[in-house]
Short mmCIF file of C-alpha atoms in Angstrom, two decimals:
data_model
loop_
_atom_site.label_atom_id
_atom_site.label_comp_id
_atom_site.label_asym_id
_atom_site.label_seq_id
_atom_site.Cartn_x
_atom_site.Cartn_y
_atom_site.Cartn_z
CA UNK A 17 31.15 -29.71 13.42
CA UNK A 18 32.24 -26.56 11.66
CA UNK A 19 30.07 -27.79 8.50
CA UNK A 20 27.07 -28.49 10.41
CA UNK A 21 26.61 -25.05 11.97
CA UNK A 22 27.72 -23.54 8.53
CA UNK A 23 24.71 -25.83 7.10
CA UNK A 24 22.15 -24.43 9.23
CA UNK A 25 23.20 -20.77 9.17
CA UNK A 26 22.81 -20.97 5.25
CA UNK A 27 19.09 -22.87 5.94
CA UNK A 28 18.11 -20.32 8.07
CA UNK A 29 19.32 -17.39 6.00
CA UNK A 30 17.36 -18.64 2.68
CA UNK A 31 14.15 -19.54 4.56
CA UNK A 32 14.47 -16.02 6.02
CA UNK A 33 14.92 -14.47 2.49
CA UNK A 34 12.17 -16.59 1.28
CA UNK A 35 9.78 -15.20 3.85
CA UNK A 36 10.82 -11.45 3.45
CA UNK A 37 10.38 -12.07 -0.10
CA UNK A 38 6.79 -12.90 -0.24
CA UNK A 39 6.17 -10.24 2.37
CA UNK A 40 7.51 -7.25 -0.13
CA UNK A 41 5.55 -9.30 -2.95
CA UNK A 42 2.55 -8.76 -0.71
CA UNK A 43 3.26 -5.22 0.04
CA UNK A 44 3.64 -4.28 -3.38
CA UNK A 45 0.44 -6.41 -4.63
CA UNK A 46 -1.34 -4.38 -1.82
CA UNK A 47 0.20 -1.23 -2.72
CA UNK A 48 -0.45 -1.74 -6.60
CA UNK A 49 -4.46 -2.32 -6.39
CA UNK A 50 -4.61 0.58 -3.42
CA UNK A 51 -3.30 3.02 -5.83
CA UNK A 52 -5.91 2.13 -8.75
CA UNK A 53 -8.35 1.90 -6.28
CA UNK A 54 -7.71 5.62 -5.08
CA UNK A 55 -7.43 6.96 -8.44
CA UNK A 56 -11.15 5.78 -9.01
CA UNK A 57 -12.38 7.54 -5.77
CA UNK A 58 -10.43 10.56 -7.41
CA UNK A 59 -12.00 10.67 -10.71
CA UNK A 60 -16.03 9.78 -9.00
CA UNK A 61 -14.44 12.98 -6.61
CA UNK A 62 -13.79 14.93 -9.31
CA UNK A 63 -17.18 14.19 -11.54
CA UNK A 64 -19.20 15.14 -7.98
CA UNK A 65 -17.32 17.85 -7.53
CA UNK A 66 -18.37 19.56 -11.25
CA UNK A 67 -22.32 18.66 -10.94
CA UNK A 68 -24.46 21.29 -10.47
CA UNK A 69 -26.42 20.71 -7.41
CA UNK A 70 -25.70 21.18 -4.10
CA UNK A 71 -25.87 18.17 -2.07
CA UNK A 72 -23.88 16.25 -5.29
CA UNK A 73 -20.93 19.03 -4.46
CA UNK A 74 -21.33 18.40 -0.75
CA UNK A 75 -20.46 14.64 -1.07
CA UNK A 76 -17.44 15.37 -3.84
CA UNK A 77 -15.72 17.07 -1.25
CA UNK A 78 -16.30 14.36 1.21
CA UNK A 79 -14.98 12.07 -1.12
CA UNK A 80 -12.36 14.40 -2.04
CA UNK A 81 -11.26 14.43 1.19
CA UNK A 82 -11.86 10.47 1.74
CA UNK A 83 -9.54 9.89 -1.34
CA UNK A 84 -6.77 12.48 -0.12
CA UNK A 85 -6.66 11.02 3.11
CA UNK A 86 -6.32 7.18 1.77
CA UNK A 87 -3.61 8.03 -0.67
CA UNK A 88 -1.86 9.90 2.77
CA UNK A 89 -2.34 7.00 4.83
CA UNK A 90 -1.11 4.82 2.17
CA UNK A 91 2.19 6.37 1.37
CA UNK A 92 3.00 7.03 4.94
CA UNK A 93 1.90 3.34 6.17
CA UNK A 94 3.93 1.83 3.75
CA UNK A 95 6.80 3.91 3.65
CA UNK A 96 7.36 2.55 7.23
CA UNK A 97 7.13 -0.78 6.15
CA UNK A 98 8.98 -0.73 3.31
CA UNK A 99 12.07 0.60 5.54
CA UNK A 100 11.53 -2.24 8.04
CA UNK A 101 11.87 -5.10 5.08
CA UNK A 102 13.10 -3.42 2.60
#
Protein backbone atom coordinates (compact mmCIF):
# COMPACT_ATOMS: atom_id res chain seq x y z
CA UNK A 1 0.00 0.00 0.00
CA UNK A 2 2.88 2.20 1.02
CA UNK A 3 4.19 1.92 -2.78
CA UNK A 4 1.01 2.77 -4.29
CA UNK A 5 0.47 6.12 -2.59
CA UNK A 6 4.31 6.77 -3.04
CA UNK A 7 3.48 6.02 -6.93
CA UNK A 8 0.91 8.55 -7.25
CA UNK A 9 2.49 11.32 -5.16
CA UNK A 10 5.55 11.11 -7.63
CA UNK A 11 2.73 11.14 -10.79
CA UNK A 12 1.21 13.97 -9.49
CA UNK A 13 4.35 15.92 -8.62
CA UNK A 14 5.89 15.51 -12.35
CA UNK A 15 2.58 16.27 -14.11
CA UNK A 16 2.50 19.33 -11.83
CA UNK A 17 6.12 20.31 -12.83
CA UNK A 18 5.28 19.62 -16.34
CA UNK A 19 2.42 22.07 -16.29
CA UNK A 20 4.30 24.92 -14.36
CA UNK A 21 6.91 24.37 -16.83
CA UNK A 22 5.15 25.26 -19.95
CA UNK A 23 3.42 28.04 -18.08
CA UNK A 24 7.00 29.95 -17.32
CA UNK A 25 7.89 28.87 -21.07
CA UNK A 26 4.78 30.83 -21.96
CA UNK A 27 5.49 33.71 -19.76
CA UNK A 28 8.81 34.18 -20.97
CA UNK A 29 7.79 33.66 -24.85
CA UNK A 30 5.19 36.43 -23.97
CA UNK A 31 7.55 38.49 -22.15
CA UNK A 32 10.38 38.12 -24.91
CA UNK A 33 8.20 39.44 -28.07
CA UNK A 34 6.46 42.24 -25.56
CA UNK A 35 9.78 43.68 -24.98
CA UNK A 36 10.79 43.92 -28.86
CA UNK A 37 7.53 44.95 -29.49
CA UNK A 38 7.88 48.04 -27.02
CA UNK A 39 11.22 48.92 -28.13
CA UNK A 40 9.65 49.52 -31.70
CA UNK A 41 6.86 51.83 -30.28
CA UNK A 42 10.00 53.54 -28.59
CA UNK A 43 12.09 54.17 -31.52
CA UNK A 44 8.56 55.30 -34.00
CA UNK A 45 8.18 57.56 -30.36
CA UNK A 46 11.31 58.84 -30.62
CA UNK A 47 11.42 59.61 -34.67
CA UNK A 48 7.77 61.56 -33.97
CA UNK A 49 9.03 63.14 -31.32
CA UNK A 50 12.17 64.94 -33.51
CA UNK A 51 9.84 65.95 -36.68
CA UNK A 52 9.22 69.28 -37.13
CA UNK A 53 5.58 69.82 -37.19
CA UNK A 54 3.26 70.09 -34.70
CA UNK A 55 0.61 67.61 -34.81
CA UNK A 56 3.68 64.82 -35.70
CA UNK A 57 5.13 66.00 -32.01
CA UNK A 58 1.64 65.82 -30.55
CA UNK A 59 1.24 62.07 -31.39
CA UNK A 60 5.16 61.20 -30.31
CA UNK A 61 4.25 62.07 -27.00
CA UNK A 62 1.14 60.06 -27.09
CA UNK A 63 3.05 57.29 -28.15
CA UNK A 64 5.69 58.13 -25.81
CA UNK A 65 3.49 57.83 -23.22
CA UNK A 66 1.61 54.61 -24.80
CA UNK A 67 5.10 52.87 -24.89
CA UNK A 68 6.08 53.99 -21.19
CA UNK A 69 3.00 52.81 -19.89
CA UNK A 70 3.18 49.17 -21.72
CA UNK A 71 6.73 48.56 -20.66
CA UNK A 72 5.16 49.62 -16.81
CA UNK A 73 2.38 47.37 -17.10
CA UNK A 74 4.56 44.73 -18.37
CA UNK A 75 7.19 44.57 -15.72
CA UNK A 76 4.74 44.98 -12.95
CA UNK A 77 2.15 42.27 -14.46
CA UNK A 78 4.69 39.87 -14.74
CA UNK A 79 6.68 40.41 -11.85
CA UNK A 80 3.53 39.14 -9.99
CA UNK A 81 3.38 36.23 -11.93
CA UNK A 82 6.64 35.27 -12.03
CA UNK A 83 6.55 35.18 -7.99
CA UNK A 84 3.39 33.03 -8.08
CA UNK A 85 5.22 30.17 -10.42
CA UNK A 86 8.35 30.98 -10.22
Amino acid sequence: MKNKINTVDTNFLQVYKNNRTKKVNMIENFLHYGQWVILILSILSLYLVSSVKHETRLKGYILTGVARFSGAAVFIFFRFICFRYC
